[in-house]
Coordinates of C-alpha atoms in Angstrom, one line a residue:
M1 CA 1.9 75.4 30.7
L2 CA 0.3 72.7 32.8
K3 CA -0.4 70.7 29.6
D4 CA 3.3 71.0 28.6
C5 CA 4.3 69.8 32.1
L6 CA 1.9 66.8 31.9
E7 CA 3.5 65.7 28.6
I8 CA 6.9 65.8 30.1
F9 CA 5.8 64.0 33.3
E10 CA 4.0 61.4 31.2
K11 CA 7.2 60.2 29.6
E12 CA 8.7 59.2 32.9
Y13 CA 5.4 58.1 34.4
R14 CA 4.5 55.7 31.6
D15 CA 8.0 54.0 31.9
I16 CA 8.1 53.8 35.7
G17 CA 4.4 54.0 36.8
N18 CA 3.5 54.7 40.4
S19 CA 7.1 54.0 41.5
L20 CA 7.9 57.5 40.3
I21 CA 5.7 58.7 43.2
T22 CA 6.2 55.9 45.8
D23 CA 10.0 55.5 45.5
N24 CA 10.3 58.8 47.5
Y25 CA 6.9 58.7 49.2
V26 CA 6.5 60.5 52.5
L27 CA 4.3 58.6 54.9
S28 CA 2.3 60.7 57.3
E29 CA 3.1 60.4 61.0
G30 CA 1.3 57.5 62.6
S31 CA 1.2 53.7 63.3
Y32 CA 1.2 51.3 60.3
V33 CA 0.1 47.7 60.7
L34 CA 0.3 44.9 58.2
V35 CA -2.0 42.0 58.6
K36 CA -1.5 38.6 56.8
D37 CA -3.8 35.6 57.2
F38 CA -5.7 37.8 59.7
S39 CA -2.7 38.0 62.0
I40 CA -0.6 41.0 62.6
I41 CA 2.9 40.4 61.1
E42 CA 4.5 43.8 60.9
K43 CA 4.2 47.2 62.7
L44 CA 5.9 50.5 61.8
E45 CA 5.9 53.7 63.8
V46 CA 6.5 56.7 61.5
S47 CA 7.5 60.1 63.0
K48 CA 9.5 63.1 61.7
G49 CA 12.7 61.5 62.8
N50 CA 11.9 58.0 61.5
R51 CA 11.2 58.2 57.7
D52 CA 13.7 55.9 56.1
N53 CA 12.2 55.2 52.6
T54 CA 15.1 52.9 51.8
E55 CA 13.7 50.4 54.4
E56 CA 11.8 47.5 52.8
L57 CA 8.8 47.7 55.1
Y58 CA 8.6 51.5 54.7
S59 CA 8.6 51.0 50.9
K60 CA 5.8 48.4 51.1
F61 CA 3.6 50.7 53.3
S62 CA 4.3 53.6 50.9
K63 CA 2.9 51.6 47.9
L64 CA -0.2 50.5 49.8
D65 CA -0.8 53.9 51.4
Y66 CA -0.7 55.7 48.1
L67 CA -3.3 53.3 46.6
S68 CA -5.5 53.6 49.7
K69 CA -5.8 57.3 50.3
L70 CA -8.8 59.5 49.5
V71 CA -8.9 61.7 46.4
D72 CA -10.2 64.5 48.6
M73 CA -11.4 64.6 52.2
N74 CA -14.8 65.8 50.8
K75 CA -15.1 62.5 48.9
P76 CA -14.9 59.8 51.6
I77 CA -16.4 56.4 51.5
D78 CA -17.6 56.9 55.0
D79 CA -20.1 59.8 55.2
K80 CA -19.2 60.5 58.8
K81 CA -15.5 61.1 57.7
I82 CA -14.2 58.9 60.5
I83 CA -12.7 56.3 58.2
H84 CA -10.3 57.8 55.7
S85 CA -9.3 54.9 53.4
N86 CA -10.8 54.1 50.0
N87 CA -10.9 50.3 49.8
Y88 CA -11.7 47.2 51.9
L89 CA -8.1 46.1 52.2
S90 CA -7.1 49.2 54.2
F91 CA -8.5 51.0 57.2
F92 CA -7.3 54.5 58.1
I93 CA -8.5 56.2 61.3
K94 CA -7.3 58.9 63.7
K95 CA -6.4 57.2 67.0
E96 CA -8.4 59.8 69.0
N97 CA -11.6 58.4 67.3
L98 CA -10.9 55.0 68.8
R99 CA -10.6 56.2 72.4
P100 CA -13.3 57.5 74.8
D101 CA -13.7 61.3 74.8
K102 CA -14.5 63.5 77.8
N103 CA -18.1 62.3 77.5
N104 CA -16.9 58.7 77.5
S105 CA -18.1 58.1 74.0
I106 CA -16.2 56.7 71.0
K107 CA -16.6 58.2 67.6
L108 CA -16.1 55.0 65.7
T109 CA -19.1 52.8 66.0
E110 CA -20.2 49.4 64.7
D111 CA -22.7 51.1 62.4
I112 CA -19.9 53.3 60.8
I113 CA -17.8 50.2 60.2
N114 CA -20.7 48.3 58.6
N115 CA -21.7 51.2 56.4
Y116 CA -18.0 51.6 55.2
Y117 CA -17.9 48.0 54.0
D118 CA -21.4 48.1 52.6
V119 CA -20.7 51.1 50.5
L120 CA -17.5 49.5 49.2
L121 CA -19.4 46.4 48.2
N122 CA -22.4 48.3 46.8
P123 CA -21.6 52.0 46.0
G124 CA -25.2 52.4 44.8
L125 CA -26.0 53.1 48.4
K126 CA -24.0 56.3 48.3
Y127 CA -23.3 57.3 44.7
D128 CA -25.6 59.4 42.5
K129 CA -26.7 58.2 39.1
K130 CA -23.7 59.5 37.1
K131 CA -21.1 58.3 39.7
K132 CA -22.9 54.9 39.8
E133 CA -22.6 54.6 36.1
I134 CA -18.9 55.2 36.2
F135 CA -18.5 52.7 39.0
D136 CA -20.5 50.1 37.1
S137 CA -18.1 50.5 34.1
M138 CA -15.1 50.0 36.5
E139 CA -16.8 46.9 37.9
K140 CA -17.4 45.6 34.5
K141 CA -13.8 46.2 33.6
Y142 CA -12.2 44.7 36.8
G143 CA -14.9 42.4 38.2
R144 CA -16.9 42.6 41.4
T145 CA -15.2 43.0 44.8
D146 CA -14.6 39.7 46.6
E147 CA -17.5 39.8 49.0
N148 CA -16.3 36.8 51.0
N149 CA -12.9 38.4 51.6
L150 CA -14.4 41.7 52.4
N151 CA -16.6 40.2 55.1
K152 CA -13.7 38.5 56.7
V153 CA -11.8 41.8 56.8
K154 CA -14.8 43.5 58.3
V155 CA -15.1 40.9 61.0
W156 CA -11.4 41.2 61.8
I157 CA -11.6 45.0 62.1
K158 CA -14.6 44.8 64.4
N159 CA -12.9 42.3 66.6
N160 CA -9.4 43.9 66.8
I161 CA -9.5 47.6 66.1
F162 CA -10.2 48.8 69.7
T163 CA -7.5 46.6 71.3
L164 CA -5.0 47.3 68.5
V165 CA -5.1 51.0 69.2
E166 CA -3.8 50.3 72.7
D167 CA -0.8 48.4 71.4
V168 CA 0.6 51.2 69.2
K169 CA 2.1 54.6 70.0
K170 CA -0.1 56.8 72.2
D171 CA -0.7 59.9 70.1
K172 CA -3.3 61.6 68.0
N173 CA -1.9 60.5 64.7
Y174 CA -3.3 57.9 62.3
L175 CA -3.6 54.2 62.8
K176 CA -3.4 52.7 59.3
I177 CA -4.1 49.0 58.8
F178 CA -3.3 47.1 55.6
F179 CA -4.2 43.5 54.7
D180 CA -1.4 41.8 52.8
E181 CA -2.5 41.3 49.3
E182 CA -1.0 41.5 45.8
I183 CA -0.4 45.1 44.7
D184 CA -2.5 44.5 41.6
I185 CA -5.6 43.8 43.8
Y186 CA -4.9 47.0 45.7
N187 CA -4.6 48.9 42.4
I188 CA -8.0 47.5 41.1
E189 CA -9.8 48.4 44.3
S190 CA -8.2 51.8 44.3
Q191 CA -9.4 52.4 40.7
K192 CA -13.0 51.6 41.6
Y193 CA -12.9 54.4 44.1
V194 CA -10.7 56.9 42.2
I195 CA -12.3 57.0 38.8
P196 CA -15.9 57.8 40.0
N197 CA -14.4 60.5 42.3
I198 CA -11.6 62.0 40.3
Y199 CA -13.6 64.6 38.6
N200 CA -14.5 67.9 40.4
K201 CA -18.2 67.1 40.0
N202 CA -19.8 64.5 37.8
D203 CA -22.7 66.9 37.0
F204 CA -20.2 68.6 34.6
N205 CA -19.3 65.4 32.8
V206 CA -20.2 64.8 29.1
T207 CA -19.8 61.7 27.0
I208 CA -18.4 62.1 23.5
D209 CA -17.9 59.1 21.2
G210 CA -18.1 56.8 24.2
K211 CA -15.5 58.7 26.2
T212 CA -16.2 60.6 29.4
Y213 CA -14.9 64.2 29.7
G214 CA -15.1 66.2 32.9
L215 CA -13.6 69.0 35.0
P216 CA -10.5 67.9 36.9
N217 CA -10.4 68.0 40.7
N218 CA -6.7 68.9 41.2
N219 CA -6.3 72.5 40.1
M220 CA -9.9 73.7 39.6
Q221 CA -12.8 74.2 42.0
L222 CA -16.2 75.0 40.5
N223 CA -19.3 75.1 42.7
A224 CA -22.2 77.3 43.7
K225 CA -19.8 79.5 45.7
K226 CA -17.5 80.1 42.7
P227 CA -19.8 80.8 39.7
F228 CA -17.3 83.4 38.4
L229 CA -15.1 80.5 37.1
E230 CA -17.9 79.4 34.7
L231 CA -17.8 80.3 31.0
K232 CA -21.2 81.9 30.7
T233 CA -20.9 82.3 26.9
R234 CA -20.8 78.5 26.5
K235 CA -24.4 77.5 26.4
K236 CA -24.4 73.7 26.6
N237 CA -21.7 73.4 29.1
S238 CA -20.2 76.3 31.0
T239 CA -17.3 74.5 32.6
P240 CA -13.9 76.2 31.9
Y241 CA -12.3 73.1 30.4
L242 CA -12.9 69.3 30.2
I243 CA -10.4 66.5 29.9
D244 CA -10.9 62.8 29.3
E245 CA -10.3 59.9 31.8
D246 CA -6.8 59.2 30.7
E247 CA -5.7 62.8 31.1
V248 CA -7.4 63.3 34.4
L249 CA -5.7 60.2 35.8
L250 CA -2.4 61.5 34.5
Q251 CA -3.0 64.9 36.1
K252 CA -3.9 63.3 39.4
A253 CA -0.6 61.3 39.3
F254 CA 1.3 64.5 38.5
F255 CA -0.3 66.4 41.4
D256 CA 0.3 63.4 43.7
Y257 CA 4.0 63.5 42.6
L258 CA 4.2 67.2 43.4
M259 CA 2.4 66.8 46.7
N260 CA 4.9 64.1 47.7
K261 CA 7.8 66.5 46.9
A262 CA 6.1 69.3 48.9
S263 CA 5.6 66.8 51.8
S264 CA 9.4 66.2 51.6
G265 CA 10.0 69.9 52.2
E266 CA 10.8 70.7 48.5
E267 CA 9.5 74.0 47.4
L268 CA 10.7 74.2 43.8
V269 CA 10.4 71.8 40.9
Y270 CA 12.0 72.3 37.5
I271 CA 10.4 70.6 34.4
S272 CA 12.0 70.5 30.9
S273 CA 11.3 68.5 27.8
E274 CA 15.0 68.0 27.3
K275 CA 16.2 67.7 30.9
G276 CA 13.2 66.0 32.5
I277 CA 12.2 66.8 36.1
H278 CA 14.6 68.2 38.6
R279 CA 14.5 69.6 42.1
K280 CA 16.3 72.9 42.9
A281 CA 19.4 71.1 44.4
D282 CA 20.3 69.4 41.1
I283 CA 19.2 71.6 38.3
P284 CA 21.5 71.4 35.3
N285 CA 24.0 74.2 34.4
E286 CA 21.9 75.2 31.4
F287 CA 18.1 74.9 31.7
S288 CA 15.1 76.1 29.8
G289 CA 11.6 74.9 30.8
Y290 CA 9.2 75.5 33.7
I291 CA 9.6 76.2 37.4
L292 CA 6.8 75.4 39.9
R293 CA 6.8 76.7 43.4
I294 CA 4.8 74.4 45.5
K295 CA 3.6 74.1 49.1
K296 CA 1.8 71.4 51.1
G297 CA -1.6 72.5 52.4
K298 CA -4.9 70.5 52.7
E299 CA -4.1 69.9 49.1
L300 CA -1.2 70.7 46.8
E301 CA -0.8 74.5 46.4
I302 CA 1.0 75.9 43.4
H303 CA 2.1 79.4 44.4
D304 CA 4.2 80.2 41.3
F305 CA 4.3 78.8 37.8
D306 CA 6.7 80.4 35.4
T307 CA 8.8 79.9 32.3
V308 CA 12.6 79.7 32.7
V309 CA 14.7 80.6 29.7
N310 CA 18.4 79.8 29.5
L311 CA 19.0 79.6 33.3
N312 CA 22.7 79.0 33.7
T313 CA 24.0 78.3 37.1
K314 CA 27.5 79.2 35.9
I315 CA 28.0 82.9 35.8
K316 CA 30.7 85.4 34.8
K317 CA 33.3 85.5 37.5
I318 CA 32.7 87.8 40.4
N319 CA 36.0 88.8 41.8
V320 CA 35.9 89.4 45.6
K321 CA 38.8 91.4 47.0
F322 CA 39.6 93.0 50.3
V323 CA 39.3 96.5 49.0
I324 CA 38.7 97.5 52.6
P325 CA 41.4 95.8 54.7
I326 CA 40.0 93.7 57.6
E327 CA 42.2 92.9 60.6
Y328 CA 40.5 89.7 61.8
D329 CA 43.2 88.9 64.3
K330 CA 42.6 92.3 66.0
Y331 CA 39.0 91.3 66.7
G332 CA 39.6 87.6 67.3
L333 CA 37.3 86.6 64.5
N334 CA 37.5 84.2 61.5
P335 CA 36.6 85.4 58.0
S336 CA 33.1 84.9 56.8
L337 CA 33.8 86.3 53.4
E338 CA 36.0 84.2 51.1
V339 CA 38.3 86.2 48.8
G340 CA 38.6 85.0 45.2
Y341 CA 36.2 84.2 42.4
I342 CA 32.6 83.3 42.6
N343 CA 31.5 81.6 39.3
N344 CA 28.1 80.0 40.0
L345 CA 24.8 81.1 41.3
K346 CA 24.6 78.5 44.2
K347 CA 27.8 79.8 45.7
L348 CA 26.8 83.4 45.2
E349 CA 23.4 82.8 46.9
K350 CA 25.1 81.2 49.9
T351 CA 27.6 84.1 50.1
I352 CA 24.9 86.8 50.0
D353 CA 22.9 84.8 52.5
T354 CA 25.8 84.6 54.9
I355 CA 27.3 88.1 54.5
Y356 CA 24.1 90.2 54.2
F357 CA 21.3 88.2 55.9
N358 CA 22.9 86.1 58.6
T359 CA 21.9 82.9 56.8
F360 CA 18.2 83.8 57.0
M361 CA 17.6 84.4 53.3
C362 CA 17.6 80.9 51.7
N363 CA 15.0 79.7 54.2
S364 CA 12.8 82.8 54.0
Y365 CA 12.0 83.3 50.3
F366 CA 8.4 82.1 50.8
R367 CA 7.8 82.3 54.6
E368 CA 5.2 84.5 56.2
V369 CA 6.9 87.6 57.7
K370 CA 6.0 86.5 61.2
E371 CA 7.7 83.1 60.7
I372 CA 11.1 84.8 59.9
N373 CA 12.8 84.7 63.3
L374 CA 15.3 87.4 62.5
N375 CA 15.7 89.6 65.6
D376 CA 17.2 92.5 63.6
L377 CA 13.9 94.1 62.4
I378 CA 15.6 96.5 60.0
L379 CA 17.5 93.6 58.3
R380 CA 14.3 91.5 58.3
D381 CA 12.4 94.4 56.6
I382 CA 15.2 94.7 53.9
L383 CA 15.0 90.9 53.3
V384 CA 11.2 90.9 53.0
R385 CA 11.3 93.8 50.5
N386 CA 14.0 92.3 48.3
R387 CA 13.6 88.5 48.5
D388 CA 11.5 88.2 45.4
G389 CA 14.2 89.8 43.3
L390 CA 16.8 87.5 44.8
Y391 CA 14.7 84.4 44.3
T392 CA 14.1 85.4 40.7
W393 CA 17.8 85.8 40.1
F394 CA 19.0 82.6 41.8
Y395 CA 16.2 80.3 40.6
K396 CA 14.9 81.8 37.4
G397 CA 18.2 83.3 36.1
R398 CA 16.8 86.8 35.7
D399 CA 18.8 89.4 37.5
N400 CA 17.0 92.6 36.3
I401 CA 15.3 93.3 39.6
V402 CA 18.5 92.8 41.7
R403 CA 20.5 94.8 39.2
Q404 CA 18.2 97.8 39.8
T405 CA 17.9 97.5 43.6
F406 CA 21.0 95.9 45.0
S407 CA 23.1 99.0 45.3
N408 CA 20.5 100.7 47.5
Y409 CA 19.6 97.9 49.9
S410 CA 23.2 96.6 50.2
M411 CA 24.2 100.1 51.4
E412 CA 21.2 100.0 53.8
I413 CA 22.5 96.8 55.2
I414 CA 26.0 98.1 55.6
K415 CA 24.7 101.2 57.5
N416 CA 22.6 99.0 59.7
S417 CA 25.7 96.9 60.5
I418 CA 27.7 100.0 61.5
K419 CA 24.9 101.2 63.7
N420 CA 24.8 97.8 65.4
N421 CA 28.6 97.9 66.0
N422 CA 29.1 95.0 63.6
Y423 CA 32.2 96.7 62.2
V424 CA 33.9 93.6 60.7
K425 CA 30.6 92.5 59.2
A426 CA 30.2 95.9 57.6
K427 CA 33.6 95.7 56.0
E428 CA 32.8 92.3 54.5
Q429 CA 29.5 93.6 53.2
Y430 CA 31.2 96.6 51.7
N431 CA 33.8 94.4 49.9
L432 CA 31.2 92.0 48.6
R433 CA 29.1 95.0 47.5
I434 CA 31.9 96.4 45.4
A435 CA 32.5 93.0 43.7
I436 CA 28.8 92.5 42.8
I437 CA 28.3 96.0 41.5
N438 CA 31.4 95.6 39.4
Y439 CA 29.9 92.3 38.1
F440 CA 26.7 94.1 37.1
Y441 CA 28.1 97.3 35.6
G442 CA 31.6 96.3 34.4
G443 CA 33.5 99.6 34.3
Y444 CA 32.6 100.5 37.9
K445 CA 36.1 100.1 39.4
M446 CA 35.5 101.1 43.0
A447 CA 38.5 99.0 44.2
D448 CA 40.9 101.0 42.0
K449 CA 39.2 104.3 43.0
I450 CA 39.6 103.6 46.8
K451 CA 43.2 102.5 46.3
Y452 CA 44.1 105.7 44.4
I453 CA 42.2 108.0 46.8
S454 CA 43.6 106.4 50.0
E455 CA 47.2 106.7 48.6
S456 CA 46.6 110.3 47.5
L457 CA 45.0 111.3 50.8
F458 CA 47.8 109.5 52.8
E459 CA 50.4 111.6 51.1
K460 CA 48.5 114.8 51.6
I461 CA 47.9 114.4 55.4
N462 CA 51.6 113.6 55.8
S463 CA 52.6 116.7 53.9
K464 CA 54.5 119.5 55.8
Q465 CA 52.1 122.0 54.2
T466 CA 48.3 121.6 54.0
Q467 CA 47.3 120.4 50.5
C468 CA 44.0 120.6 48.7
I469 CA 41.3 117.9 48.1
Q470 CA 41.0 117.4 44.3
S471 CA 37.5 115.9 43.9
D472 CA 34.1 115.3 45.5
E473 CA 35.0 111.6 45.7
E474 CA 38.2 112.3 47.7
Y475 CA 36.2 114.7 49.8
Y476 CA 33.6 112.2 50.9
F477 CA 36.3 109.5 51.5
A478 CA 38.1 112.1 53.7
I479 CA 34.9 112.8 55.6
G480 CA 34.6 109.1 56.4
Q481 CA 38.2 109.0 57.6
L482 CA 37.7 112.1 59.8
A483 CA 34.5 110.7 61.3
S484 CA 36.3 107.4 62.0
Y485 CA 39.1 109.2 63.7
L486 CA 36.9 111.4 65.9
I487 CA 34.7 108.5 67.0
S488 CA 37.9 106.6 67.9
K489 CA 38.6 109.3 70.5
N490 CA 35.4 108.3 72.4
K491 CA 36.7 107.2 75.9
S492 CA 33.4 106.6 77.5
S493 CA 33.4 102.8 77.1
K494 CA 35.8 100.0 76.4
N495 CA 34.1 99.2 73.1
K496 CA 33.9 102.0 70.6
N497 CA 30.2 102.7 69.7
H498 CA 29.9 103.0 66.0
S499 CA 26.3 104.2 66.3
L500 CA 27.9 107.6 66.9
I501 CA 28.2 107.9 63.1
N502 CA 24.4 107.7 62.7
P503 CA 23.8 111.5 62.4
I504 CA 26.5 111.6 59.7
L505 CA 25.0 108.7 57.8
N506 CA 21.6 110.3 58.0
A507 CA 22.8 113.7 56.7
R508 CA 21.1 114.8 53.5
N509 CA 23.4 117.6 52.4
K510 CA 26.9 119.0 52.9
E511 CA 25.8 121.6 55.4
K512 CA 24.2 119.0 57.7
L513 CA 27.2 116.8 57.2
M514 CA 29.7 119.5 58.3
L515 CA 27.4 120.4 61.2
E516 CA 27.6 116.8 62.5
I517 CA 31.4 116.7 62.0
R518 CA 31.8 119.9 64.0
K519 CA 29.7 118.4 66.8
L520 CA 32.0 115.4 66.9
F521 CA 35.1 117.6 66.9
K522 CA 33.7 119.7 69.8
K523 CA 32.8 116.5 71.7
Y524 CA 36.2 114.8 71.4
N525 CA 38.8 117.6 70.6
Y526 CA 40.0 117.2 74.2
A527 CA 41.5 113.9 73.3
I528 CA 43.4 115.2 70.2
D529 CA 47.0 116.2 70.7
Y530 CA 47.7 119.9 69.9
G531 CA 49.7 120.2 66.7
S532 CA 48.7 116.8 65.4
K533 CA 49.9 117.3 61.8
R534 CA 47.9 114.6 60.1
F535 CA 44.6 115.5 61.8
D536 CA 45.2 119.2 61.2
N537 CA 45.9 118.6 57.5
L538 CA 42.8 116.4 57.1
Y539 CA 40.4 118.7 58.9
A540 CA 41.7 121.8 57.1
M541 CA 41.4 120.2 53.6
I542 CA 37.8 119.2 54.4
V543 CA 36.8 122.6 55.7
G544 CA 38.4 124.3 52.7
Y545 CA 36.8 122.2 50.0
E546 CA 33.6 123.2 48.1
V547 CA 31.7 120.3 46.6
E548 CA 30.4 120.5 43.1
D549 CA 27.7 117.8 43.3
K550 CA 25.3 118.5 46.2
K551 CA 24.3 114.9 46.4
I552 CA 26.3 113.1 49.1
N553 CA 28.4 110.2 47.9
G554 CA 27.5 107.6 50.6
D555 CA 29.6 104.9 48.9
L556 CA 32.9 106.7 49.4
L557 CA 31.9 108.3 52.8
I558 CA 31.3 104.8 54.2
G559 CA 34.3 103.5 52.4
G560 CA 36.4 106.1 54.1
Y561 CA 34.9 105.3 57.4
L562 CA 35.5 101.6 57.1
Y563 CA 39.0 101.9 55.6
S564 CA 42.0 101.6 57.9
N565 CA 42.4 105.1 59.4
L566 CA 45.2 106.9 57.6
I567 CA 45.9 109.1 60.6
Y568 CA 47.0 106.1 62.6
T569 CA 48.7 104.3 59.7
K570 CA 52.5 104.3 59.6
R571 CA 54.2 104.9 56.3
E572 CA 55.7 101.3 56.3
E573 CA 52.2 99.8 56.8
K574 CA 50.8 101.8 53.9
E575 CA 53.7 100.6 51.7
D576 CA 53.1 97.0 52.7
E577 CA 49.4 97.4 52.0

């Protein structure tokens, strides 16, 4: 798959070059200085709040910074790892290494500066035989580094570096100095460093027909600590795979491109031979290709690499209705759930995030559990257990996991909302749940079922003579209604505590259910008017019904509990509804 992605990336990279990377380049925090004719002409302080890549100076520093950075912190020019740049036209150093420490010593010394420039002029001082051969071929191709200019730069750095650090922002970030030179010169000096260091280890390199092949450094590590990656059956060369210089440079550019996206906070990249490269915010309506989940670490980390087939952000309409009526005015709240059609994955994701997960879902797909600052630990647990399935649906277009699990965990969330007295939230969650389940299973018409049951039950509780419950579904809806009514009689506090329904929600069979209903009745019967026809009819019908299916229908029980209580509902209101 990586090779396919490289081929797609190559099409754009060959046309645009490094601009594909540097146009949206993210500079690390620190102080940037541009020197021309050995005088400082520009300074730029880069922080999290100051990263305007449309600014001309920012753009210039981006191009120079990209060509001056190390391939790997383990492959520095400076053996002491104090100086972090790769050519004589740039000088990268942490500011703390320019200031006295608690022992009044400074890490950057004149010897380190001299050694840095000596190695750049004569890499034979540092490189082994194979690396030196590669460098010599680069020098033969591009010419020898301008020794006179290099020495002038070295003298300027020695004379100015320690005073310059006092003139920039006082922090522990980088001080990066660039000497104003043509970008082609920067590119040449960068190549002289990059090519000898781009392979994982030059000991693995082989030459075939005058071409060098080696193990890439970006997505493969092979050393004495990781011998299990070797192909022991290959006698002459046990490295897993080898690529030539052109491909390794392309692969480096690709990983630099991805690293830049990760530095920008992007986590997902879509790559397609037909559609090109997209971020998650602008994927086309119909997409087939690859998805990469990336993260910035010490190097680029690819946490997921998968094939996407026929991802369509447009979906069959999900019809959201207020099956359970919600009196927002009564509670002084504004609706969070929008009634109507949802016809694309992005809107559905946002709706599920808002209604079920208090807007924590979208930002928590890939976070460590301890980093999810969701105070409701039950809700956080449900999110962590089910986020992979939701991510797979919204970003890979595969809903098979959610299709199997949504019914259970959405009901868990609704129960949790009721227990936490989030009564309106629970109603919104229930209404959205019905819409999504109907989307998945088609003929599952809970909305019609609740409408029919509520109307039938309303007529029965208003009857002069006690009627009979006709089905298990009507029975469990009636149980929810009765529980709602009894809890409403709680006079112990201004706000009704919906956690009183917990024992009923936790009941595993009809016997336990009726035991909890009787407890509620004994607790609050003092507040029920003697001869209350509606209550008497409802309670009598429930007591007199024998369920056929021993499994409790939690859907309709909670539906009955959340539905407007029919005992309190006037006939005119029911007709209006």
